[in-house]
XYZ file of C-alpha atoms in Angstrom:
585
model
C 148.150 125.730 107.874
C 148.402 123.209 110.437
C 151.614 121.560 110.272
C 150.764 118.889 113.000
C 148.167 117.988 109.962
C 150.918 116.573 107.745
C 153.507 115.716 110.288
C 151.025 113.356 112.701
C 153.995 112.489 114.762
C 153.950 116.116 116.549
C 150.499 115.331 117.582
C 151.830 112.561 120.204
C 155.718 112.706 120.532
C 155.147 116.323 122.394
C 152.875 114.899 124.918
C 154.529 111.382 125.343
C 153.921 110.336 128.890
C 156.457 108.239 130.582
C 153.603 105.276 131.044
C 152.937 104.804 127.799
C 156.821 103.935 127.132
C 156.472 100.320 128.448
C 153.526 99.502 126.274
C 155.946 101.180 123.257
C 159.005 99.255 124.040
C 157.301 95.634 124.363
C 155.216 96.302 121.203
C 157.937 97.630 119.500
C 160.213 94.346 120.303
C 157.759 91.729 119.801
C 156.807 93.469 115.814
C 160.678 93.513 115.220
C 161.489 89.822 116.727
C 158.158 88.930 113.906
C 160.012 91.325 111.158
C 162.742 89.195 110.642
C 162.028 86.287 109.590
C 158.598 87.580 107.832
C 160.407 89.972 105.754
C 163.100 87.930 104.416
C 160.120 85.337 103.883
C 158.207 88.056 102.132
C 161.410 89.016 100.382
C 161.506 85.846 99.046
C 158.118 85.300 97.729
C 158.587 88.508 96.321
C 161.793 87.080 94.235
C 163.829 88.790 95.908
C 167.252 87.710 97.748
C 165.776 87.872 101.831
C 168.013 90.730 103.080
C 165.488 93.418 101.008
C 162.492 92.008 103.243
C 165.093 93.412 106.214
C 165.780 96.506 103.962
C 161.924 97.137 103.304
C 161.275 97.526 107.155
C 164.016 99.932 108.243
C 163.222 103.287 106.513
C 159.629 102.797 105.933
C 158.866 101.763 109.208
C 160.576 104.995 110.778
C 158.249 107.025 107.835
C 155.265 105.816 108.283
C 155.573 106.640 112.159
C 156.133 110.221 111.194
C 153.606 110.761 108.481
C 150.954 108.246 109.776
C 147.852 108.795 111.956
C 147.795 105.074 113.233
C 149.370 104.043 115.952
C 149.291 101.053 116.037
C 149.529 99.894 112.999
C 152.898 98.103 111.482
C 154.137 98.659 108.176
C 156.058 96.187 105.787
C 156.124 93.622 103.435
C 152.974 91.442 103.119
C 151.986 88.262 101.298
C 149.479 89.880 98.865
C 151.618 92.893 97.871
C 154.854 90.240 97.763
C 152.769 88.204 95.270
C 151.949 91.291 93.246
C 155.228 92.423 93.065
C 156.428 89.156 91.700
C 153.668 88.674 89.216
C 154.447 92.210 87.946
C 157.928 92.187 87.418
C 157.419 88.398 86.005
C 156.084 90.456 82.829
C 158.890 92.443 82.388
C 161.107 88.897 82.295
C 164.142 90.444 83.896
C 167.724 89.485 82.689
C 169.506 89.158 85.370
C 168.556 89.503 89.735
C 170.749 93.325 89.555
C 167.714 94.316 86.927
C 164.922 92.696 88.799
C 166.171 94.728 91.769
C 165.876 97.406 89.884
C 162.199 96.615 88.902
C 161.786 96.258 92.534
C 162.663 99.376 93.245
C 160.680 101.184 90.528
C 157.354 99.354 91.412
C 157.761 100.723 94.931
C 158.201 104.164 93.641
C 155.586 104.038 91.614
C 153.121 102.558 94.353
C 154.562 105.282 96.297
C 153.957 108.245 93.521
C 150.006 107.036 93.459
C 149.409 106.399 96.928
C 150.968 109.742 97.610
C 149.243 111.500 94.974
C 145.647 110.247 95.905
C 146.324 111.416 99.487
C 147.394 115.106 98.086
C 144.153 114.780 95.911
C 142.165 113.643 98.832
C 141.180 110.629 96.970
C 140.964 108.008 99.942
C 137.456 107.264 98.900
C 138.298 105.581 95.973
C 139.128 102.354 97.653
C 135.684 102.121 98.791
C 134.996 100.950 94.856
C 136.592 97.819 96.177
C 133.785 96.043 98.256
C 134.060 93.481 100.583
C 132.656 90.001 98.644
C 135.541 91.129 96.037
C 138.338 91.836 98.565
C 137.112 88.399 100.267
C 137.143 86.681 96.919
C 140.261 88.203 95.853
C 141.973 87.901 99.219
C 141.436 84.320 99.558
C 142.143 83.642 95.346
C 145.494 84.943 96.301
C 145.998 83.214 99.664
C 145.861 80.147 97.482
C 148.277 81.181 94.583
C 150.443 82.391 97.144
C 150.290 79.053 98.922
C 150.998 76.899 95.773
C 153.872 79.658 95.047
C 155.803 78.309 98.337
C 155.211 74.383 97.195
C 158.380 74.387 95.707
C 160.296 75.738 98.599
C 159.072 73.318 100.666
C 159.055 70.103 99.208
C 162.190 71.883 96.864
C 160.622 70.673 93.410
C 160.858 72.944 89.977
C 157.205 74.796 89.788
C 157.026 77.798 87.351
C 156.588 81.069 88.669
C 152.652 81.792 87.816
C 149.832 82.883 88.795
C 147.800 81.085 87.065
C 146.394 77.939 89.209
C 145.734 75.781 86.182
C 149.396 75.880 85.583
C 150.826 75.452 88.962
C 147.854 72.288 89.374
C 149.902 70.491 86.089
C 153.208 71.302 87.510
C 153.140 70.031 90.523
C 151.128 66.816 89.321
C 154.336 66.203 87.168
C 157.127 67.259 89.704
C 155.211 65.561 93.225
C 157.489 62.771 92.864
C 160.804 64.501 92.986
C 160.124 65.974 96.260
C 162.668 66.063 98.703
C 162.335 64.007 101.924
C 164.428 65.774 104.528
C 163.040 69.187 103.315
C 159.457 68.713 103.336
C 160.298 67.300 106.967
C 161.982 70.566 108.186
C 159.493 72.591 105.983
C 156.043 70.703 108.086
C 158.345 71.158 111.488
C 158.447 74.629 110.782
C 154.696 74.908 110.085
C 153.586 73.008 113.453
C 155.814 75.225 115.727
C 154.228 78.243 114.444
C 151.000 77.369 114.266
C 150.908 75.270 117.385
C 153.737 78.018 119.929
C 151.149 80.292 120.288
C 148.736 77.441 122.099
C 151.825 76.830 124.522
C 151.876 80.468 125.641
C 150.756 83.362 123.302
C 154.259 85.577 124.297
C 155.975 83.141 122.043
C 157.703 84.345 118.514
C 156.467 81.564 116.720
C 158.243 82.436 113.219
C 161.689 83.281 115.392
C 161.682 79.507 116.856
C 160.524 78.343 113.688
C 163.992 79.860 112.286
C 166.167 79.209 115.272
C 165.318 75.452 115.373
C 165.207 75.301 111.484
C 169.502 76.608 111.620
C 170.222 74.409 114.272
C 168.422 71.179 112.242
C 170.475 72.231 109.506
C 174.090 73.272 110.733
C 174.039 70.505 113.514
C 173.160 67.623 110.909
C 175.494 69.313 108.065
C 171.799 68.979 105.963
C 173.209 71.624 103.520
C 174.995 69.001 102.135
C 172.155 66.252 101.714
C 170.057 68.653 99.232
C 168.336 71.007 101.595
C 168.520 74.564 100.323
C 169.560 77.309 102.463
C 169.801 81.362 102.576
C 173.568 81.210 102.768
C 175.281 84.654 102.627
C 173.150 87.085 104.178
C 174.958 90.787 103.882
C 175.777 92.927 106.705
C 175.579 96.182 107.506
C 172.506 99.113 106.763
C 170.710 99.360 102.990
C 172.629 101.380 100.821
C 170.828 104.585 99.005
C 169.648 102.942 95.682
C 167.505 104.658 92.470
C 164.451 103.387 91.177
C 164.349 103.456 86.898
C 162.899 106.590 85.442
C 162.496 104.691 82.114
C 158.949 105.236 80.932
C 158.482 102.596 78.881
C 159.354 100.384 82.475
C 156.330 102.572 83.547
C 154.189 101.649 81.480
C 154.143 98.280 81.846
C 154.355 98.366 85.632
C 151.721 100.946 86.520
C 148.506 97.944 86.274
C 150.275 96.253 88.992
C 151.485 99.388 90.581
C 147.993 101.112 90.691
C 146.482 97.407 92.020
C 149.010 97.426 95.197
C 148.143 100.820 95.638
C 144.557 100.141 96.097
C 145.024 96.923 97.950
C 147.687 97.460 99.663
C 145.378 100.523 101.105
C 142.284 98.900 101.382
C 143.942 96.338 103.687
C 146.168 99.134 105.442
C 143.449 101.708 106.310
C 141.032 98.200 107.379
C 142.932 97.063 110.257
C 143.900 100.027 110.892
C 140.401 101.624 111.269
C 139.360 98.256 113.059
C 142.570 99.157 116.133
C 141.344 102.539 116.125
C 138.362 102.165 117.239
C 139.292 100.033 120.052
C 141.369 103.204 121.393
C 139.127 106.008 119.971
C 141.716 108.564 121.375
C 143.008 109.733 118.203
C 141.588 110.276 114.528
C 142.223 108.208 111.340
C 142.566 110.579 108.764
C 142.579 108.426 105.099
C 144.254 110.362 103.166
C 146.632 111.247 105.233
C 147.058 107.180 105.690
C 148.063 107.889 101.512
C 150.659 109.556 102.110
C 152.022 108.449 104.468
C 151.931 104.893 103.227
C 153.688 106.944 99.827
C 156.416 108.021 101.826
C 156.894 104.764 103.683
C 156.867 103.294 99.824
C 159.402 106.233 98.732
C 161.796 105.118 101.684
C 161.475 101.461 100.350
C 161.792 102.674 96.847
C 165.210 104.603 97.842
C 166.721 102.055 100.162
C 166.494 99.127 98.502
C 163.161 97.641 100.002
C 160.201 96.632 98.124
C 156.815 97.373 98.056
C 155.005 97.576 101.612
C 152.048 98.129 103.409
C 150.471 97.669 106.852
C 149.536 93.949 107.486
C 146.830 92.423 109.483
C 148.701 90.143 111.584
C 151.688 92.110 113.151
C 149.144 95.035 113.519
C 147.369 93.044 115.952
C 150.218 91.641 117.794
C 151.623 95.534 118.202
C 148.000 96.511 119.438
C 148.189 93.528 121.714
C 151.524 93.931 123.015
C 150.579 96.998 124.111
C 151.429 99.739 121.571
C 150.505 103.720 122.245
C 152.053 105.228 120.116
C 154.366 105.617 116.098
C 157.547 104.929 119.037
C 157.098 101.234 119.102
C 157.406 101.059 115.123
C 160.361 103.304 115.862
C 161.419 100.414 117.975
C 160.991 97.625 115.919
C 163.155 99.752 113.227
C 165.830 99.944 115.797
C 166.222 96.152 116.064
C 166.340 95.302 112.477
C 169.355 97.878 112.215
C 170.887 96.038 115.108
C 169.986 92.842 112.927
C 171.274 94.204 109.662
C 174.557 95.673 111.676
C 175.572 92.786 113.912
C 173.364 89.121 113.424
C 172.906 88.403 109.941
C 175.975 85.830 109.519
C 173.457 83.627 111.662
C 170.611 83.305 109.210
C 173.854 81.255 106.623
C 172.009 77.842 107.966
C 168.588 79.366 107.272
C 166.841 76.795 105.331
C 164.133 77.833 102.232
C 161.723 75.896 103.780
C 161.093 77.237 106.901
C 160.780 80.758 105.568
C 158.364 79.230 102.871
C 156.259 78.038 106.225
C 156.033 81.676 107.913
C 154.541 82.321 104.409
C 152.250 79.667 104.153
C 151.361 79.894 108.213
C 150.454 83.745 107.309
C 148.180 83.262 104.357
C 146.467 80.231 105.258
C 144.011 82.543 107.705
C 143.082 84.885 104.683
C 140.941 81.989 103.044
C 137.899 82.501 104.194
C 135.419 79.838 103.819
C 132.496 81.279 106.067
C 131.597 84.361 104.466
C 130.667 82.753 101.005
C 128.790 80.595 102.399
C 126.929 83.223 104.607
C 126.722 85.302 101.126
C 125.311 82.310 99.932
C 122.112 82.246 102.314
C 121.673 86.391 102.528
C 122.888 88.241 99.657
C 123.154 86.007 96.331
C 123.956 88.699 94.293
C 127.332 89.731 96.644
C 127.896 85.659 96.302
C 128.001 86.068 92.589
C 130.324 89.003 92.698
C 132.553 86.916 95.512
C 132.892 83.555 93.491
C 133.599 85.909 90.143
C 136.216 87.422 91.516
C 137.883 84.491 92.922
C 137.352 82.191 89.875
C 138.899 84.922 87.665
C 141.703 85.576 90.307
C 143.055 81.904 90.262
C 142.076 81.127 86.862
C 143.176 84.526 85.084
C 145.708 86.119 87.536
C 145.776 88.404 90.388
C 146.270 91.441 88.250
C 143.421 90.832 86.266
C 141.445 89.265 89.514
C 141.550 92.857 91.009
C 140.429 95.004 88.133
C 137.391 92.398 87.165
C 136.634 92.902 90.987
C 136.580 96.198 90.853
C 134.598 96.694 87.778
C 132.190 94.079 89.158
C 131.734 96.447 91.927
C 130.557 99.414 89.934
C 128.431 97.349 87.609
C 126.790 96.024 91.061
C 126.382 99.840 92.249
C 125.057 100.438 88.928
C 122.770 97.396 88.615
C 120.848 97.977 92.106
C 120.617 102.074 91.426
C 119.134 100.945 87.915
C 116.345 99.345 89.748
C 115.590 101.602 93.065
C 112.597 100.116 95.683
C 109.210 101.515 94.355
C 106.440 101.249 96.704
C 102.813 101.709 96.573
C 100.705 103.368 99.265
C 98.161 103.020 101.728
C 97.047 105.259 104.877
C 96.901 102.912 108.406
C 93.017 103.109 109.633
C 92.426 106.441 111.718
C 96.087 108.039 111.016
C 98.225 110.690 108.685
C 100.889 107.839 107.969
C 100.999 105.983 104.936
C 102.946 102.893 104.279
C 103.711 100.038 101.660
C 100.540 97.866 100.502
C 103.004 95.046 100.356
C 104.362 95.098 103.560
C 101.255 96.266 105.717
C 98.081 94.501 105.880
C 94.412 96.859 106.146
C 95.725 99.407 104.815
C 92.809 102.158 103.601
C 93.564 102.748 99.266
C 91.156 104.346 96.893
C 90.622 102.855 93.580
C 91.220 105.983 91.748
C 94.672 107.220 93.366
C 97.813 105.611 92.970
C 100.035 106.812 95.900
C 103.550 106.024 95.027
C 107.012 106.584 96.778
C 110.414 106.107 94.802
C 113.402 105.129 96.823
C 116.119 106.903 95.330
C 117.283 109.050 92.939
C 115.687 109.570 89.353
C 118.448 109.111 86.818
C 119.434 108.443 83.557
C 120.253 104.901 84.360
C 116.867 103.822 86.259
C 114.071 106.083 84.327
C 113.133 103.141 82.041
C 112.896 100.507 85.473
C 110.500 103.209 86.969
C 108.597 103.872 83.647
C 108.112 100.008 83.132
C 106.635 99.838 86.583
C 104.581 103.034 86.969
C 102.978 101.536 83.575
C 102.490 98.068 85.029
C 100.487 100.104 88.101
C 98.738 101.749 86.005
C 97.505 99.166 83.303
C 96.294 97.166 86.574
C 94.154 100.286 87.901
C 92.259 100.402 84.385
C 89.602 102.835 83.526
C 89.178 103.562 87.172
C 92.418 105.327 88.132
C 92.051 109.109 88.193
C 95.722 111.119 89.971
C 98.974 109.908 90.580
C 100.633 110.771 93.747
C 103.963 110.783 93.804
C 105.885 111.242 97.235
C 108.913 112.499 96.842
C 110.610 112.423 100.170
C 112.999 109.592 99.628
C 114.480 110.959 96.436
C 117.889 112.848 96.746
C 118.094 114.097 93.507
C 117.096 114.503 89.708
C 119.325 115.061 86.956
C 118.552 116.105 83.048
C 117.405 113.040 81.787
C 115.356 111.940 84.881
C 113.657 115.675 84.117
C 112.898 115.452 80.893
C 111.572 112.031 81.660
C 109.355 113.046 84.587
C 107.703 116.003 82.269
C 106.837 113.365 79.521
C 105.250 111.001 81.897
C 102.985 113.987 83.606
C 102.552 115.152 80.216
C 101.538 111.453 78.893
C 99.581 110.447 81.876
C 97.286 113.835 81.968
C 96.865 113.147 77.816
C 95.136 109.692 79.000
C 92.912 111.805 81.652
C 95.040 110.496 84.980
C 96.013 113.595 86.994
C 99.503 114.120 88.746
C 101.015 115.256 92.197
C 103.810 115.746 93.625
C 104.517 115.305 97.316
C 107.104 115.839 100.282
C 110.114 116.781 97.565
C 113.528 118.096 99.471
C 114.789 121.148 99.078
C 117.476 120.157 96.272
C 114.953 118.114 94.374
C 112.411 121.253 94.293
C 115.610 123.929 92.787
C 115.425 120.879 90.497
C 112.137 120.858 89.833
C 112.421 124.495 89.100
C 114.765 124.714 87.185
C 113.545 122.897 84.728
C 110.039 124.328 84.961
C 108.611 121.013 86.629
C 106.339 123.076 89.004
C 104.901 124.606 86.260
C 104.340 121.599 84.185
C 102.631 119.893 87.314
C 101.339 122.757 88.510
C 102.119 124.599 91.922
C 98.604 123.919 93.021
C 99.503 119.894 92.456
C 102.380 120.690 95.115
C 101.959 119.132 98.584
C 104.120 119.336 101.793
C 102.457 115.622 102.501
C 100.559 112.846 101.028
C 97.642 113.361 103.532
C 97.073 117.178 102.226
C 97.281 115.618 98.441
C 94.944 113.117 99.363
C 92.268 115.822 100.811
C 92.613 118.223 98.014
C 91.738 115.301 95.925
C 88.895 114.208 97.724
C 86.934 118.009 98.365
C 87.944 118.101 94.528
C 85.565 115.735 94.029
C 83.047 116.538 96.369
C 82.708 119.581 95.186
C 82.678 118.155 91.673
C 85.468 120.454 89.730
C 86.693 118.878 86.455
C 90.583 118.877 86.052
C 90.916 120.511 82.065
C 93.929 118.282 81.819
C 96.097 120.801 80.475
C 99.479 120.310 80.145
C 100.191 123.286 82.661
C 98.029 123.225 85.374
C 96.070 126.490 86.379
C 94.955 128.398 89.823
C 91.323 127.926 88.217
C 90.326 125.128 90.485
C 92.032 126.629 93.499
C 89.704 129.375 93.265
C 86.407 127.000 93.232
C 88.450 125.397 96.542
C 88.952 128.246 98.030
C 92.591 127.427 99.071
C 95.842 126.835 97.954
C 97.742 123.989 99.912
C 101.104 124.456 101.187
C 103.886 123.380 98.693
């Protein structure tokens, strides 16, 4: 046992170079200067009091740099996990903000408990049951929710927590006109300077002048006192050690949203990460290794009063292009939060609502994406189908249930297109050996009485009636005429029961009605197949072909020299003999 294997951090920290430290230290600084104010933003949105979002990215930060094989990538809160969280501990309709800690806490345990499970399992390819059209449609469902969710911060109006847009839509058609004036004024200020800092020069921490400016507006203009809502008391000093619930009935009513972090939170972890690594290419993405190490960043959360977390898109990217090596600079960034929590949080008193509810709304407003439905539209209708689905149920249903329809659309998809594989017939091109698709090649040289068909994919349970419907459509259209089947084989990966008992009752059915089969070009797997369930004997070993061109000249000095197929069920050596060869099978 490799222990480097489950510790990645002994893969780099023994061969740190002294050049790579500069990269490291800027990285590291510029993640934690963006931590701050996005975690107690992300806190926030996650109904939380903002000190957890500076909690959530002290010990899981320093984790994930141990366990992970990124380096680049930056773990903590997110938008779409922060949402989660809220929606799922909105079911449990917590008593008092000591008890929806607590919920916190256990939701991050638990998120932590699968994630690290599924990496122990090696189950990393489970997330690829999530495809893109229903991350995309989910992802930008939630960017809007999410959005709507931070209306009442900034314009500091009563909205109901949901997630539910038909709800939030009534809400805030009733409660538009008790906006406040000076808030929504601070709350837009704070959206221009971080959208618009990074135009001025791109070194800028948007979100950290956001926040400065936003406590100066409001402690040198005493605004606290003319309605606008600030973060007041922010505690001091490092997160205590804190237990998650171990109730089971809790559990059970958190593990839906639990499991649906998991997966997301993953899928849009190991996705920028994969998408930095290969800019670098001088280390290895392991995904499940990613599990567990986004488990134990989860655990740390879970056990020092953090929240769920995850890597996120947009501070990944800053750390890769600030210049990050190395797990060191998330080491760094670690080590100026505890500086935060230990010595500057008695500045962030004058920290208005608003302006954290505009880092939100700055983040999520560039995960709506309005280009790829629209390409969808033009390529791949049926991806557009599963894209619009999934967002219409995500903002009309919740996120919860947005997720799990997506994901279930995504196997019905898989299921749908391997129900109906590509079926091809074919013709030889003039003067070769190669035979291709009648459809899709013009000239092509086909005989009246041989129907040369290829089968793209496997034959299963859930596509033998699709290929049965069409072989009989073929062969109603070739009439009287038709003589042998050809089946190529080649493209076919496998055969299981049912497709076997199928394929013996068409051969059988098809030689009853005087039409011969043969089988061509089958890989080895398929042919332990075939012979295990005495397929080679039912079609005959002399009806076995390496290609389609030796099929098609058995068949033809067949008939020149006139032998009669019996049309037995089990074919015999007889003719073979009046050939004078066997072909190679």
């Amino acid at each position: 046992m490799n222990i480097k294997n489950y510790l990645p951090i002994l893969q780099w920290l023994p061969k740190y170079e002294r050049g790579q430290l500069k990269g490291d230290l800027s990285a590291g600084l510029t993640v934690g200067i963006m931590l701050i104010p996005q975690g107690m933003a992300y806190a926030m949105l996650a109904g939380l009091e903002p000190i957890h979002g500076l909690y959530a990215v002290t010990i899981p930060l320093v984790l994930y740099a141990i366990f992970g094989t990124s380096r680049q990538l930056a773990v903590g809160p997110v938008a779409m996990v922060s949402l989660l969280t809220a929606a799922g501990i909105a079911s449990l309709s917590p008593q008092s903000t000591e008890q929806y800690l607590l919920y916190a806490l256990t939701l991050a345990f638990l998120v932590g408990l699968i994630q690290f499970g599924m990496g122990v399992l090696r189950l990393g390819f489970v997330v690829n049951f999530l495809s893109h059209p229903v991350i995309n449609g989910f992802t930008s469902a939630a960017a809007i929710i999410i959005g709507l969710s931070q209306i009442k911060h900034l314009f500091r109006i009563d909205l109901p927590n949901s997630e539910h847009i038909q709800e939030m839509a009534v809400a805030l058609y009733h409660n538009l006109g008790n906006m406040h004036g000076v808030t929504v004024g601070i709350g837009v200020l704070g959206i221009i300077i971080i959208k618009y800092s990074k135009k001025i020069h791109t070194a800028i921490p948007a979100s950290l002048v956001a926040v400065v400016v936003g406590i100066l507006l409001v402690w040198g203009f005493d605004l606290a006192n003319h309605g606008v809502k600030i973060v007041g008391d922010v505690p001091s000093g490092l997160p205590g050690f804190s237990l998650p619930s171990f109730d089971l009935q809790g559990w059970k009513i958190l593990l839906p949203i639990a499991l649906t972090i998991s997966m997301v939170g993953f899928a849009e972890s190991y996705a920028v990460a994969k998408t930095i690594q290969a800019k670098h290419k001088n280390y290895k993405l392991e995904a499940n290794q990613e599990l567990i190490a986004l488990g134990m960043a989860n655990f740390g959360a879970a056990f020092f009063k953090g929240f769920p977390v995850t890597g996120g898109f947009s501070r990944t990217a800053v750390n890769n292009q600030a210049g990050a090596n190395t797990g060191l600079a998330s080491l760094v960034s670690a080590f100026l939060i505890v500086m935060t929590l230990l010595f500057f949080t008695g500045l962030f008193y004058y920290l208005p609502s608003a302006i954290l509810a505009a880092v939100v709304l700055v983040a999520v407003s560039g995960l709506i994406d309005l280009k790829e439905p629209v390409v969808l539209w033009k390529k791949d209708k049926a991806d557009f189908a599963m894209l619009m689905a999934t967002f219409v149920i995500t903002l009309t249903l919740g996120i919860e249930t947005g997720i799990i329809s997506g994901m279930v659309l995504s196997l019905v998809m898989v299921v749908y297109r391997a129900s109906m594989p590509h079926m091809a017939q074919l013709g030889r091109v003039p003067g070769t050996n190669v035979f291709r698709n009648i459809r899709r090649f013009k000239n092509l040289e086909e005989k009246p009485d041989v129907l040369m068909v290829r089968i793209d994919g496997p034959i299963y349970f859930a596509n033998v009636k699709y290929i049965k419907d069409t072989m009989d459509k073929w062969v109603k259209k070739r009439g009287e005429q038709l003589r042998t089947i050809v089946f190529n084989f080649e493209s076919i990966p496998s055969i299981d029961s049912t497709g076997a008992h199928e394929l013996q009752e068409w051969i059988l059915a098809w030689r009853a009605e005087k039409i011969d089969v043969c089988i061509t070009a089958t890989k080895g797997p398929v042919r332990d197949v075939l012979s295990r369930w005495n397929l080679i004997e039912c079609v005959g070993a002399d009806h076995m072909f390496m290609d389609d061109q030796t099929a098609l000249e058995y068949i033809e000095k067949r008939l020149e020299l006139g032998v009669q197929e019996k049309f037995s069920p089990y074919a015999t050596q007889a003719n073979l003999k009046k050939i004078g060869k066997i072909p190679g099978n």
